[in-house]
Short mmCIF file of C-alpha atoms in Angstrom, two decimals:
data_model
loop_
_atom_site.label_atom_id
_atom_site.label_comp_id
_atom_site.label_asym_id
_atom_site.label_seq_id
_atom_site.Cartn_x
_atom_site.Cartn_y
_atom_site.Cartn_z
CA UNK L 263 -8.13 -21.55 51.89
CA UNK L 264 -11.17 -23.83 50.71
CA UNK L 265 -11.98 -24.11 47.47
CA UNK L 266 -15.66 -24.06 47.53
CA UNK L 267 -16.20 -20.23 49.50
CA UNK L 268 -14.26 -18.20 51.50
CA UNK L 269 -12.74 -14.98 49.41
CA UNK L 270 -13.08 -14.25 46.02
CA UNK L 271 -10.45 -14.27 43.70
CA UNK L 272 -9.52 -10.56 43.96
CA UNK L 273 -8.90 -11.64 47.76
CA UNK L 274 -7.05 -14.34 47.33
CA UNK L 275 -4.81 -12.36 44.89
CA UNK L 276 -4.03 -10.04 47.27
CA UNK L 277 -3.24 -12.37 50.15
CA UNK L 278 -1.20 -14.34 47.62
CA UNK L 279 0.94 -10.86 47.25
CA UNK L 280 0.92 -10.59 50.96
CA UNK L 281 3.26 -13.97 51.07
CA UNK L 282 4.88 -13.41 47.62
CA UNK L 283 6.30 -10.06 49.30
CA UNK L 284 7.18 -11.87 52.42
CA UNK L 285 9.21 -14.27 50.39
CA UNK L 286 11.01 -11.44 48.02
CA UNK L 287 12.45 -10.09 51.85
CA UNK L 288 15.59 -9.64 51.43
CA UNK L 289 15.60 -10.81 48.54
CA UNK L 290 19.64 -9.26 47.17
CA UNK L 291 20.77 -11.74 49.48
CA UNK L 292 19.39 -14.86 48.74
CA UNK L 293 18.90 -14.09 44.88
CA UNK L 294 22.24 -16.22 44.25
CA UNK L 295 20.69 -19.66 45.56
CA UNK L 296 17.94 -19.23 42.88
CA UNK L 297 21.31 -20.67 40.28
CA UNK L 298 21.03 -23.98 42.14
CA UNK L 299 18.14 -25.67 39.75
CA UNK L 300 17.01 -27.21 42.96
CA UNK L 301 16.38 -23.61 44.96
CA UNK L 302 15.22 -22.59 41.84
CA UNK L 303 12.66 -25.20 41.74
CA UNK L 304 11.38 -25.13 45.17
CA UNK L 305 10.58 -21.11 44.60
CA UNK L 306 8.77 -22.51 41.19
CA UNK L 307 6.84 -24.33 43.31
CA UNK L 308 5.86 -21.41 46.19
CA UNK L 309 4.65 -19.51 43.12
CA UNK L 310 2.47 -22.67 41.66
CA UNK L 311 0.60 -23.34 45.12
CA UNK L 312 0.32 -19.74 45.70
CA UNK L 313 -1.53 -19.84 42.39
CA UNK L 314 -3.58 -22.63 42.96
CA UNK L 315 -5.23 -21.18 45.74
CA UNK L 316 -5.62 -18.00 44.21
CA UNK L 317 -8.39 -20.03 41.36
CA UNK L 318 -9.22 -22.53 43.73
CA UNK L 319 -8.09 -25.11 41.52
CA UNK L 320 -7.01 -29.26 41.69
CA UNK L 321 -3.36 -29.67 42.85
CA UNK L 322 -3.20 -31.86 40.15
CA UNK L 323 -3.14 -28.99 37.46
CA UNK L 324 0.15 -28.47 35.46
CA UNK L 325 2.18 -25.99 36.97
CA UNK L 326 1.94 -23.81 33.85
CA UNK L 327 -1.66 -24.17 32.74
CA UNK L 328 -2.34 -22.53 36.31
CA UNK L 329 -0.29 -19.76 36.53
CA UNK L 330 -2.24 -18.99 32.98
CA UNK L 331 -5.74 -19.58 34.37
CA UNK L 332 -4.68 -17.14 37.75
CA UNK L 333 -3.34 -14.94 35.58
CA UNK L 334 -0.08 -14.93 37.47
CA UNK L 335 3.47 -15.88 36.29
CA UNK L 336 6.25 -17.42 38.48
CA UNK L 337 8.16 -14.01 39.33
CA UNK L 338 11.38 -15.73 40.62
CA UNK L 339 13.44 -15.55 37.69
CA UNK L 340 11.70 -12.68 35.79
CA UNK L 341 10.82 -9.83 38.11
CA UNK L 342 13.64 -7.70 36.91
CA UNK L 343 12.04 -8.11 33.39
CA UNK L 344 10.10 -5.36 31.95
CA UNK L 345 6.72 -5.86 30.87
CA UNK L 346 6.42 -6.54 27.61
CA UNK L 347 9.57 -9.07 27.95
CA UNK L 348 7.74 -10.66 30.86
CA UNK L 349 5.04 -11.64 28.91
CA UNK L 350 7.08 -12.73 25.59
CA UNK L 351 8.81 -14.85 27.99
CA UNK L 352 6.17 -15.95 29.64
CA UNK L 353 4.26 -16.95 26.47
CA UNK L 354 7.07 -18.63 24.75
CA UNK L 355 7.27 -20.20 28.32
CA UNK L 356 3.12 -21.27 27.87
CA UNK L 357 3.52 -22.34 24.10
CA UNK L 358 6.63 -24.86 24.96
CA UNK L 359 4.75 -26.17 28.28
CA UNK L 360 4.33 -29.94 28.49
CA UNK L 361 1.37 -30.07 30.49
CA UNK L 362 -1.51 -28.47 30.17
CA UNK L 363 -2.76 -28.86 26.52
CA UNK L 364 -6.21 -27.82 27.10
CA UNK L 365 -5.97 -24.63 28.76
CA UNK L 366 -3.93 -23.87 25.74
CA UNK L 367 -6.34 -24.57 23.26
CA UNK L 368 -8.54 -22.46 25.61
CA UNK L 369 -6.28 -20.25 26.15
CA UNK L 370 -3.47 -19.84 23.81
CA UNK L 371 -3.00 -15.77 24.73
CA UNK L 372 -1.74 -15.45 27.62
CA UNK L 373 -1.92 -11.28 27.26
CA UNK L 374 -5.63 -11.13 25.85
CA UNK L 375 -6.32 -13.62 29.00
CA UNK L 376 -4.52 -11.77 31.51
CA UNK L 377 -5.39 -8.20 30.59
CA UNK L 378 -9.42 -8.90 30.79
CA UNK L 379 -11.38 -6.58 32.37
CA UNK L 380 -13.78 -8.54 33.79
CA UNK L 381 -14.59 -11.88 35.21
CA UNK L 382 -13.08 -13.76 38.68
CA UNK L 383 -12.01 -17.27 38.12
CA UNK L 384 -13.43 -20.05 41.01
CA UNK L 385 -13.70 -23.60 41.71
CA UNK L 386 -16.36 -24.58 39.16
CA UNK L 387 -14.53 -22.45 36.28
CA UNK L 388 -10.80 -23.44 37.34
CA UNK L 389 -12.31 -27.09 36.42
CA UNK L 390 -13.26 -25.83 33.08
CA UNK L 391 -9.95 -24.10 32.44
CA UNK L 392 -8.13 -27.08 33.46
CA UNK L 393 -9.85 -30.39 32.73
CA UNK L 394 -9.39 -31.37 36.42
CA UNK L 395 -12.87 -31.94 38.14
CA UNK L 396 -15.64 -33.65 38.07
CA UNK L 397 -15.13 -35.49 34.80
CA UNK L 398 -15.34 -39.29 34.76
CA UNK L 399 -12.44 -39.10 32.61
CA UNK L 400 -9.98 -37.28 34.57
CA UNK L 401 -11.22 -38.91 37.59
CA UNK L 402 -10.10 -42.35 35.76
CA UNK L 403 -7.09 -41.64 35.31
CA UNK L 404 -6.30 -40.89 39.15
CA UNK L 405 -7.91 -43.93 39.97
CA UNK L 406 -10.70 -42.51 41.63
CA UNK L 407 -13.86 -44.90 39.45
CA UNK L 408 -13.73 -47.84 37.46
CA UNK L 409 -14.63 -46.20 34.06
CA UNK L 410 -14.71 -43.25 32.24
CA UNK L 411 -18.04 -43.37 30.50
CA UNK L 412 -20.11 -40.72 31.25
CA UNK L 413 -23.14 -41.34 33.54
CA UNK L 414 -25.76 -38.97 32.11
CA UNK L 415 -25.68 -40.11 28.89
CA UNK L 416 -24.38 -43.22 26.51
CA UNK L 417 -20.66 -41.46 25.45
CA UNK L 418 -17.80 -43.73 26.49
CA UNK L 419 -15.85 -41.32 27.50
CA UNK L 420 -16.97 -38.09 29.66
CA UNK L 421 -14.00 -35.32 29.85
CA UNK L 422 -14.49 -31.70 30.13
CA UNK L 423 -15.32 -30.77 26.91
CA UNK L 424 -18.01 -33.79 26.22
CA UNK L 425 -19.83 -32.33 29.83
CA UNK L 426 -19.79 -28.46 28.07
CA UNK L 427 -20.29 -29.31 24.50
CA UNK L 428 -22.21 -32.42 24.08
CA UNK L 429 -23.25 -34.19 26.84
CA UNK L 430 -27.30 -34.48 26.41
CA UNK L 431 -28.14 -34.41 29.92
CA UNK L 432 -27.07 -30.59 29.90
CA UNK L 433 -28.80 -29.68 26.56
CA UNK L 434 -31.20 -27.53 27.84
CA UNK L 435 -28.87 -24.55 29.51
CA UNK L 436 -26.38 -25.48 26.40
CA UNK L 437 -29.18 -23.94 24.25
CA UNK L 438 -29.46 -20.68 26.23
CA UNK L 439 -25.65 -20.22 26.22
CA UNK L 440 -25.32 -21.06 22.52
CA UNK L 441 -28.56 -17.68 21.82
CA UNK L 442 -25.98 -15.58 24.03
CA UNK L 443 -22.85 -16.61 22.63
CA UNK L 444 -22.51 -14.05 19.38
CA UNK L 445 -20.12 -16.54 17.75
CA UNK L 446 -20.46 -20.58 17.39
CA UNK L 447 -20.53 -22.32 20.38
CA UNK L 448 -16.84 -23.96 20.10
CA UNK L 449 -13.86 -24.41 22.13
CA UNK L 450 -12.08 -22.39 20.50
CA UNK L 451 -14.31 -19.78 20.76
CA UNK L 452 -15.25 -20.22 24.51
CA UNK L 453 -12.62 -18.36 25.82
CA UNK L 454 -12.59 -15.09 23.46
CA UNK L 455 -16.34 -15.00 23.87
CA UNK L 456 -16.36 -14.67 27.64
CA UNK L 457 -13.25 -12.35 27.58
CA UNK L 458 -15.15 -10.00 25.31
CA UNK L 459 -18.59 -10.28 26.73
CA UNK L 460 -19.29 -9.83 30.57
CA UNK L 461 -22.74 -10.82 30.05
CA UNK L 462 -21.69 -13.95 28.25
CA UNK L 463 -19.28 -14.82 30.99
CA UNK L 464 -21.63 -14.35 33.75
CA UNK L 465 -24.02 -16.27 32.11
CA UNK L 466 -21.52 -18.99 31.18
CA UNK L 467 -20.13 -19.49 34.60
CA UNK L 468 -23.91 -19.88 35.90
CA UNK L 469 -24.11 -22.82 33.38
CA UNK L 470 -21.43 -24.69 34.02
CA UNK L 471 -21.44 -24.02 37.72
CA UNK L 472 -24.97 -25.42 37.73
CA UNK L 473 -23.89 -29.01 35.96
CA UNK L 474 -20.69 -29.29 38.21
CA UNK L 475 -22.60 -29.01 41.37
CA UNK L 476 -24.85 -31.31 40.00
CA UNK L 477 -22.68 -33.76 39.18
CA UNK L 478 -20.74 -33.24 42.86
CA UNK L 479 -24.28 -33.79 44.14
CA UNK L 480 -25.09 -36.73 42.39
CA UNK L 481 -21.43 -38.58 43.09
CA UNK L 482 -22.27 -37.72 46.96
CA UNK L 483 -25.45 -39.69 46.61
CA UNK L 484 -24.17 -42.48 45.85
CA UNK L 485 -21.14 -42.81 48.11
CA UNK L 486 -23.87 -42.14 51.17
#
């Protein structure tokens, strides 16, 4: 499925169900090769892409930061688990994870996360959630420009959070977001804010969205 269109994320969760349940046939008789680490790895890995295209986000996300920002855990080894043990698994599981320190600081609940009751996550907010987008930073580090100063403005270094929370080129929507959000506009309370708040996530989405295209248009410019 493409990132950029093509179903929403309610869709894609339920087509990612669709092959999860094709891959749980039968699943009494092939449970056993899950205690090879290897088999168990490879289902891991189902469960991460299937995630991935359910948020429409960079393959290059850590396998646990996205199953947080899709709101889906790997169900492999836990599906016998009842709820409330599936998620203090899974959050023990999120606090220990190696990769993927910035969703956690965004996101350091999985439950409060999870349980929202509002608000689809797409391409332009996966890059948010994740730090993997257009960032001159994270871009850098693939190899993908020669530097990871920001192009808008005179910051060395232009990451995710400098493009939300700093950068001046983007000042002027930053302002409207900042009367909407009811809290200071911070990190840490980006997240909670747009959990609580349709309104403020609607609104928040159009910003960012807005810059990331932007910046997507721009980079096209100059590789024509």
């Amino acid at each position: 499925m493409p990132n950029i269109g093509g179903p929403r994320q309610e869709k894609r969760i339920l087509l990612n169900e669709v092959v999860h349940a094709s891959i749980l046939y039968a699943a009494p008789i092939w449970a056993k090769a899950l205690e090879v680490k290897k088999r168990k790895t490879e289902t891991s890995i189902s469960s991460a892409t299937g995630a991935l295209r359910v948020v429409s986000a960079y393959r290059t996300v850590a396998e646990q930061a996205v199953f947080v920002i899709a709101g889906r855990t790997d169900k492999a080894d836990i599906k016998n688990e009842a709820k409330e043990i599936l998620y203090q698994l899974w959050q023990r599981r999120w606090d220990e994870a190696y990769g993927g320190k910035w969703t956690h600081m965004l996101i350091p609940n999985i439950r409060r996360w999870t349980e929202r009751k509002h608000g689809q996550v797409d391409y332009y907010l996966s890059q948010i959630l994740s730090g993997h987008g257009a960032f001159e930073h994270y871009l850098y580090r693939f190899k993908k420009r020669a530097s990871a100063a920001c192009k808008y403005c005179s910051s060395a270094i232009d990451d995710v959070s400098h493009t939300i929370f700093e950068c001046s080129a983007w000042e002027p929507g930053r302002l409207k977001i900042k009367g909407i959000f009811k809290v200071p506009f911070k990190k840490e309370n980006l997240v909670p804010s747009i959990v609580e708040d349709e309104d403020i996530w609607e609104a928040f989405v159009a910003f960012i969205s807005k810059i990331l295209r932007q910046k997507e248009l721009d980079q096209r410019r100059v590789e024509e």
